[in-house]
Amino acid sequence: MNAPDPLPKTLRVVIDGEVFVGELHPDAPRTVAAFVGLLPYAQKLIHVRWSGEACWVPMGDFELGVGFENHTSHPSAGDVLFYPGGYSETELLIAYGACGFASRMGPLAGNHFLTLPGARERLRTIGQRVLWHGAVEVRFERDDAAPSIPEQTP
């Protein structure tokens, strides 16, 4: 029996042509494992309507197969959240400034599974561009140059 591919410690995130290295969060192991299984993942990134300074990827009724873990309603700039659905549609959220994660139904909490460290100014520039000019491409992919950790079953 072959061992599963080890989980990476980082992901490459490309937003509108700008490359970021994201650190996967050890306190969200089920979300990390499930999301890594989707890679490479590319979609359109649009500005949020209810959450402040953030952009999001609407995922409709997609099910990643994880519940809540390491969830927050107040991500910091550079935090990437996965919302598994329920009160609102499934989504990814990337905060670039002050953010209170919400929908028209009220406050939400998403799984903080990835952080883009040291990216505050570049994310703010991208966030403002998305706000004023519309959707951009976002792509999440394995960062093959980075070390990996063995996959663990929670």
CSV table of N, CA, C and O in Angstrom, one decimal, residues 47-55 72-79 81 93-102 120-121 123-125 127-128 131:
chain,number,residue,atom,x,y,z
A,47,HIS,N,-15.0,41.1,-4.7
A,47,HIS,CA,-15.1,41.8,-3.4
A,47,HIS,C,-16.3,41.4,-2.6
A,47,HIS,O,-17.3,41.1,-3.2
A,48,VAL,N,-16.1,41.3,-1.3
A,48,VAL,CA,-17.2,41.0,-0.4
A,48,VAL,C,-18.3,42.1,-0.4
A,48,VAL,O,-18.0,43.2,-0.8
A,49,ARG,N,-19.5,41.7,0.0
A,49,ARG,CA,-20.6,42.7,0.1
A,49,ARG,C,-20.8,43.1,1.6
A,49,ARG,O,-21.2,44.2,1.8
A,50,TRP,N,-20.6,42.2,2.5
A,50,TRP,CA,-21.1,42.4,3.9
A,50,TRP,C,-19.9,42.4,4.9
A,50,TRP,O,-20.1,42.7,6.1
A,51,SER,N,-18.7,42.0,4.5
A,51,SER,CA,-17.6,41.7,5.5
A,51,SER,C,-16.6,42.7,5.6
A,51,SER,O,-15.6,42.5,6.4
A,52,GLY,N,-16.6,43.8,4.9
A,52,GLY,CA,-15.6,44.9,5.0
A,52,GLY,C,-14.5,44.7,4.0
A,52,GLY,O,-14.7,44.6,2.8
A,53,GLU,N,-13.2,44.7,4.5
A,53,GLU,CA,-12.1,44.7,3.6
A,53,GLU,C,-11.6,43.3,3.3
A,53,GLU,O,-10.7,42.8,4.0
A,54,ALA,N,-12.2,42.6,2.4
A,54,ALA,CA,-11.9,41.2,2.0
A,54,ALA,C,-12.5,40.9,0.6
A,54,ALA,O,-13.3,41.6,0.1
A,55,CYS,N,-11.9,39.9,0.1
A,55,CYS,CA,-12.4,39.4,-1.2
A,55,CYS,C,-12.8,37.9,-1.0
A,55,CYS,O,-12.3,37.3,-0.1
A,72,THR,N,-13.2,31.5,12.9
A,72,THR,CA,-13.2,32.9,13.4
A,72,THR,C,-14.2,33.8,12.5
A,72,THR,O,-14.4,33.5,11.4
A,73,SER,N,-14.7,34.8,13.1
A,73,SER,CA,-15.5,35.8,12.4
A,73,SER,C,-14.7,37.1,12.1
A,73,SER,O,-15.2,37.9,11.4
A,74,HIS,N,-13.5,37.2,12.7
A,74,HIS,CA,-12.7,38.4,12.6
A,74,HIS,C,-11.3,38.1,12.1
A,74,HIS,O,-10.3,38.1,12.9
A,75,PRO,N,-11.1,37.7,10.8
A,75,PRO,CA,-9.8,37.4,10.3
A,75,PRO,C,-8.9,38.7,10.3
A,75,PRO,O,-9.4,39.8,10.1
A,76,SER,N,-7.6,38.5,10.4
A,76,SER,CA,-6.6,39.6,10.2
A,76,SER,C,-6.3,39.6,8.7
A,76,SER,O,-6.5,38.6,7.9
A,77,ALA,N,-5.7,40.7,8.3
A,77,ALA,CA,-5.2,40.8,6.9
A,77,ALA,C,-4.2,39.7,6.6
A,77,ALA,O,-3.3,39.4,7.4
A,78,GLY,N,-4.5,39.0,5.5
A,78,GLY,CA,-3.7,37.9,5.1
A,78,GLY,C,-4.2,36.6,5.5
A,78,GLY,O,-3.7,35.5,5.0
A,79,ASP,N,-5.3,36.5,6.3
A,79,ASP,CA,-5.9,35.3,6.7
A,79,ASP,C,-6.8,34.8,5.6
A,79,ASP,O,-7.5,35.6,5.0
A,81,LEU,N,-9.9,32.1,4.9
A,81,LEU,CA,-10.9,31.3,5.6
A,81,LEU,C,-11.7,30.5,4.6
A,81,LEU,O,-11.9,30.9,3.5
A,93,LEU,N,-12.6,33.1,1.8
A,93,LEU,CA,-12.5,34.5,2.0
A,93,LEU,C,-11.0,34.9,2.3
A,93,LEU,O,-10.4,34.2,3.0
A,94,ILE,N,-10.6,36.0,1.7
A,94,ILE,CA,-9.2,36.5,1.9
A,94,ILE,C,-9.3,37.9,2.4
A,94,ILE,O,-9.7,38.8,1.7
A,95,ALA,N,-8.9,38.1,3.7
A,95,ALA,CA,-9.0,39.4,4.3
A,95,ALA,C,-7.8,40.2,3.9
A,95,ALA,O,-6.7,39.7,3.8
A,96,TYR,N,-8.0,41.5,3.6
A,96,TYR,CA,-6.9,42.4,3.3
A,96,TYR,C,-6.9,43.6,4.2
A,96,TYR,O,-6.0,44.4,4.2
A,97,GLY,N,-7.8,43.7,5.1
A,97,GLY,CA,-7.9,44.8,6.1
A,97,GLY,C,-8.9,44.4,7.2
A,97,GLY,O,-9.1,43.2,7.5
A,98,ALA,N,-9.5,45.4,7.7
A,98,ALA,CA,-10.6,45.2,8.8
A,98,ALA,C,-11.7,44.4,8.2
A,98,ALA,O,-12.3,44.8,7.2
A,99,CYS,N,-12.0,43.3,8.9
A,99,CYS,CA,-13.0,42.4,8.3
A,99,CYS,C,-13.8,41.8,9.5
A,99,CYS,O,-13.2,41.3,10.4
A,100,GLY,N,-15.1,41.8,9.3
A,100,GLY,CA,-16.0,41.1,10.2
A,100,GLY,C,-16.8,40.2,9.3
A,100,GLY,O,-17.8,40.6,8.6
A,101,PHE,N,-16.5,38.9,9.2
A,101,PHE,CA,-17.0,38.0,8.3
A,101,PHE,C,-18.6,37.8,8.5
A,101,PHE,O,-19.0,37.5,9.6
A,102,ALA,N,-19.3,38.1,7.4
A,102,ALA,CA,-20.8,38.1,7.6
A,102,ALA,C,-21.4,37.9,6.2
A,102,ALA,O,-20.8,38.0,5.2
A,120,ARG,N,0.4,42.2,3.6
A,120,ARG,CA,-0.7,43.2,3.9
A,120,ARG,C,-0.8,44.3,2.8
A,120,ARG,O,-1.9,44.6,2.3
A,121,GLU,N,0.3,44.9,2.5
A,121,GLU,CA,0.2,46.1,1.5
A,121,GLU,C,-0.2,45.6,0.1
A,121,GLU,O,-1.0,46.2,-0.6
A,123,LEU,N,-1.9,42.9,-0.6
A,123,LEU,CA,-3.3,42.4,-0.6
A,123,LEU,C,-4.2,43.6,-0.6
A,123,LEU,O,-5.3,43.6,-1.2
A,124,ARG,N,-3.8,44.7,0.2
A,124,ARG,CA,-4.7,45.9,0.2
A,124,ARG,C,-4.8,46.5,-1.3
A,124,ARG,O,-5.9,46.8,-1.7
A,125,THR,N,-3.7,46.5,-2.0
A,125,THR,CA,-3.7,47.0,-3.3
A,125,THR,C,-4.6,46.2,-4.2
A,125,THR,O,-5.4,46.7,-5.0
A,127,GLY,N,-7.0,44.2,-3.2
A,127,GLY,CA,-8.4,44.3,-2.7
A,127,GLY,C,-9.1,45.6,-3.2
A,127,GLY,O,-10.2,45.6,-3.7
A,128,GLN,N,-8.3,46.7,-3.2
A,128,GLN,CA,-8.9,48.0,-3.8
A,128,GLN,C,-9.1,47.9,-5.3
A,128,GLN,O,-10.1,48.4,-5.8
A,131,LEU,N,-12.3,45.9,-5.7
A,131,LEU,CA,-13.4,46.7,-5.3
A,131,LEU,C,-13.8,47.7,-6.5
A,131,LEU,O,-15.0,47.8,-6.8
